[in-house]
Amino acid sequence: MTGGVRKRGDKWYYYFDLGKVDGKRKKFERVGGITKKEAEAALRKVLQEYENAGLTFEPSEISVSDYMDYWVKNYVEMNCKYNTIDGYSRIIANHIKPAFGSYKLKSITPAILQQFVNEKSTQGFSKSYLVNMITVLSGSFKAAVFPYKFIKENPMQYVKLPKNENIKGETNRKVITQKEFERIIERFPQGNSFYIPLQIAYHTGTRVGECCALTWDDIDLENRIIKVNKIILKKDNKQWFFGTTKTQSSTREIPIGNTLTDILKKHKKWQLENRLKAGRYYNNYYVTKEDRIYPADGTKEFKTTDDQIQFVCTREDGLLVTPESIRYCSRVINYELLIQFNFHALRHTHATLLIENGANMKDVQERLGHSRLATTMDTYTHTTEQMSKNTVDIFEKVCHP
């Protein structure tokens, strides 16, 4: 393909023919510079890009702030679950927009982004939160290249999370020892609001949203199975709703042992006794067609066509134990018992104990609800490395007793 240059007024223009559209030939023309040489150089560059991409690339003038809104609306809200949408939106509003929301998207460089990440790493955020920030930036800038074509190159591909001593430790990756768990249960014994969610998570590896969403319809005490098929989440910081599990694989059936089965049987009896004791003051829960969850006691006249549900994790008065209330439990464990703790650490502990004691990795994957075996393997690399060392020891003992 060829083109040419010509002078119009005090500027030089370059031009070339595009492909035919509806049988008619289209012509492309732009300002190339103030000299013929500049115009010819611009023509060569544009022809090369046109041959490679079929069009001339011109970076968008959109701001980072407006682009983030565009990305959230056109990608995040269309493809992600509510908790992810909410988390990404908070990171954008609280960190990205204040830092460089007014910049033009095309002016953002790897240096600007690396400085942003470096500064955040010194402010005491956990590693997982910093990774979430990087995930938002990487995903949004990648989409800005393709399919949105606002910029030509993703500047986040050159940005790395720095090693920094100020980054908070990952409590959700801590393995809770048997003695630590016994101290936790001693602090939150049977009859306490947090006793049941702690026991369920320790014995099954369920996530906090999965654990709090369990109803007695999900518990098969006869066959010793817990069915995980939903989570609870709070929308707009107001109401609790049922939501779908994190992934399709997270919907699962978890076999349980005699210990947890006995605990749940006692708890079910305890709930019934509390219901009878409280009478009309006991809180019952209902769910709307929109999956909104709400309580109502018998002190006021109440009529509804909504389905009544029986939650497993409740307080003495029937009120639901939520992921928010469990944060109080975590604070007590951290600052009163002085045990580094996050509720997710119980999930990590459950999986680690299984793997270290010879459980099949595929079974652990299905139990945790990971969609890929590689996720389980990558998450518990330290555990599998220990198993490898044990395997060597076994071989040594067999061959060299």
PDB file of N, CA, C and O in Angstrom, residues 2-5 13-16 28 32 37-49:
ATOM      1  N   THR A   2       0.497   2.211  -0.779  1.00  0.00           N
ATOM      2  CA  THR A   2       1.267   3.452  -0.865  1.00  0.00           C
ATOM      3  C   THR A   2       0.391   4.630  -0.482  1.00  0.00           C
ATOM      4  O   THR A   2      -0.827   4.530  -0.392  1.00  0.00           O
ATOM      5  N   GLY A   3       1.027   5.742  -0.289  1.00  0.00           N
ATOM      6  CA  GLY A   3       0.313   6.973   0.021  1.00  0.00           C
ATOM      7  C   GLY A   3       1.157   8.140  -0.438  1.00  0.00           C
ATOM      8  O   GLY A   3       2.069   7.994  -1.258  1.00  0.00           O
ATOM      9  N   GLY A   4       0.896   9.299   0.117  1.00  0.00           N
ATOM     10  CA  GLY A   4       1.662  10.461  -0.279  1.00  0.00           C
ATOM     11  C   GLY A   4       1.542  11.568   0.740  1.00  0.00           C
ATOM     12  O   GLY A   4       0.864  11.433   1.760  1.00  0.00           O
ATOM     13  N   VAL A   5       2.228  12.679   0.441  1.00  0.00           N
ATOM     14  CA  VAL A   5       2.167  13.847   1.310  1.00  0.00           C
ATOM     15  C   VAL A   5       1.880  15.067   0.459  1.00  0.00           C
ATOM     16  O   VAL A   5       2.179  15.099  -0.742  1.00  0.00           O
ATOM     17  N   TYR A  13       0.536  17.355   5.147  1.00  0.00           N
ATOM     18  CA  TYR A  13      -0.397  16.277   5.447  1.00  0.00           C
ATOM     19  C   TYR A  13       0.080  14.986   4.777  1.00  0.00           C
ATOM     20  O   TYR A  13       0.713  15.023   3.724  1.00  0.00           O
ATOM     21  N   TYR A  14      -0.218  13.867   5.432  1.00  0.00           N
ATOM     22  CA  TYR A  14       0.023  12.583   4.767  1.00  0.00           C
ATOM     23  C   TYR A  14      -1.332  11.931   4.515  1.00  0.00           C
ATOM     24  O   TYR A  14      -2.312  12.190   5.214  1.00  0.00           O
ATOM     25  N   TYR A  15      -1.383  11.062   3.492  1.00  0.00           N
ATOM     26  CA  TYR A  15      -2.648  10.410   3.155  1.00  0.00           C
ATOM     27  C   TYR A  15      -2.355   9.046   2.529  1.00  0.00           C
ATOM     28  O   TYR A  15      -1.255   8.780   2.044  1.00  0.00           O
ATOM     29  N   PHE A  16      -3.365   8.170   2.605  1.00  0.00           N
ATOM     30  CA  PHE A  16      -3.293   6.894   1.882  1.00  0.00           C
ATOM     31  C   PHE A  16      -4.703   6.338   1.766  1.00  0.00           C
ATOM     32  O   PHE A  16      -5.629   6.757   2.478  1.00  0.00           O
ATOM     33  N   PHE A  28      -7.695   8.143   3.906  1.00  0.00           N
ATOM     34  CA  PHE A  28      -7.302   8.566   5.250  1.00  0.00           C
ATOM     35  C   PHE A  28      -6.281   9.690   5.118  1.00  0.00           C
ATOM     36  O   PHE A  28      -5.299   9.581   4.392  1.00  0.00           O
ATOM     37  N   GLY A  32       0.788  15.754   9.264  1.00  0.00           N
ATOM     38  CA  GLY A  32       2.010  15.007   9.498  1.00  0.00           C
ATOM     39  C   GLY A  32       3.109  15.830  10.122  1.00  0.00           C
ATOM     40  O   GLY A  32       4.068  15.284  10.656  1.00  0.00           O
ATOM     41  N   LYS A  37       9.522  16.348   5.424  1.00  0.00           N
ATOM     42  CA  LYS A  37      10.221  15.213   5.989  1.00  0.00           C
ATOM     43  C   LYS A  37       9.433  14.616   7.158  1.00  0.00           C
ATOM     44  O   LYS A  37       9.328  13.397   7.311  1.00  0.00           O
ATOM     45  N   GLU A  38       8.871  15.475   8.010  1.00  0.00           N
ATOM     46  CA  GLU A  38       8.076  15.015   9.144  1.00  0.00           C
ATOM     47  C   GLU A  38       6.833  14.268   8.660  1.00  0.00           C
ATOM     48  O   GLU A  38       6.449  13.233   9.220  1.00  0.00           O
ATOM     49  N   ALA A  39       6.208  14.778   7.622  1.00  0.00           N
ATOM     50  CA  ALA A  39       5.001  14.152   7.087  1.00  0.00           C
ATOM     51  C   ALA A  39       5.311  12.787   6.488  1.00  0.00           C
ATOM     52  O   ALA A  39       4.546  11.831   6.644  1.00  0.00           O
ATOM     53  N   GLU A  40       6.446  12.685   5.791  1.00  0.00           N
ATOM     54  CA  GLU A  40       6.826  11.404   5.187  1.00  0.00           C
ATOM     55  C   GLU A  40       7.141  10.368   6.274  1.00  0.00           C
ATOM     56  O   GLU A  40       6.784   9.181   6.134  1.00  0.00           O
ATOM     57  N   ALA A  41       7.783  10.802   7.367  1.00  0.00           N
ATOM     58  CA  ALA A  41       8.079   9.897   8.476  1.00  0.00           C
ATOM     59  C   ALA A  41       6.788   9.431   9.144  1.00  0.00           C
ATOM     60  O   ALA A  41       6.631   8.249   9.488  1.00  0.00           O
ATOM     61  N   ALA A  42       5.847  10.356   9.323  1.00  0.00           N
ATOM     62  CA  ALA A  42       4.557   9.997   9.919  1.00  0.00           C
ATOM     63  C   ALA A  42       3.803   9.026   9.029  1.00  0.00           C
ATOM     64  O   ALA A  42       3.167   8.087   9.509  1.00  0.00           O
ATOM     65  N   LEU A  43       3.909   9.215   7.708  1.00  0.00           N
ATOM     66  CA  LEU A  43       3.233   8.319   6.769  1.00  0.00           C
ATOM     67  C   LEU A  43       3.790   6.910   6.872  1.00  0.00           C
ATOM     68  O   LEU A  43       3.020   5.930   6.905  1.00  0.00           O
ATOM     69  N   ARG A  44       5.117   6.789   6.928  1.00  0.00           N
ATOM     70  CA  ARG A  44       5.726   5.458   7.023  1.00  0.00           C
ATOM     71  C   ARG A  44       5.267   4.735   8.286  1.00  0.00           C
ATOM     72  O   ARG A  44       4.958   3.536   8.261  1.00  0.00           O
ATOM     73  N   LYS A  45       5.219   5.459   9.401  1.00  0.00           N
ATOM     74  CA  LYS A  45       4.817   4.850  10.671  1.00  0.00           C
ATOM     75  C   LYS A  45       3.361   4.407  10.638  1.00  0.00           C
ATOM     76  O   LYS A  45       3.009   3.298  11.063  1.00  0.00           O
ATOM     77  N   VAL A  46       2.512   5.257  10.099  1.00  0.00           N
ATOM     78  CA  VAL A  46       1.081   4.946  10.063  1.00  0.00           C
ATOM     79  C   VAL A  46       0.803   3.794   9.112  1.00  0.00           C
ATOM     80  O   VAL A  46      -0.030   2.922   9.398  1.00  0.00           O
ATOM     81  N   LEU A  47       1.495   3.755   7.971  1.00  0.00           N
ATOM     82  CA  LEU A  47       1.305   2.654   7.026  1.00  0.00           C
ATOM     83  C   LEU A  47       1.695   1.317   7.664  1.00  0.00           C
ATOM     84  O   LEU A  47       1.027   0.300   7.466  1.00  0.00           O
ATOM     85  N   GLN A  48       2.783   1.348   8.445  1.00  0.00           N
ATOM     86  CA  GLN A  48       3.220   0.131   9.118  1.00  0.00           C
ATOM     87  C   GLN A  48       2.176  -0.336  10.127  1.00  0.00           C
ATOM     88  O   GLN A  48       1.837  -1.518  10.199  1.00  0.00           O
ATOM     89  N   GLU A  49       1.631   0.602  10.903  1.00  0.00           N
ATOM     90  CA  GLU A  49       0.611   0.245  11.879  1.00  0.00           C
ATOM     91  C   GLU A  49      -0.669  -0.217  11.195  1.00  0.00           C
ATOM     92  O   GLU A  49      -1.344  -1.135  11.660  1.00  0.00           O
TER      93      GLU A  49
END
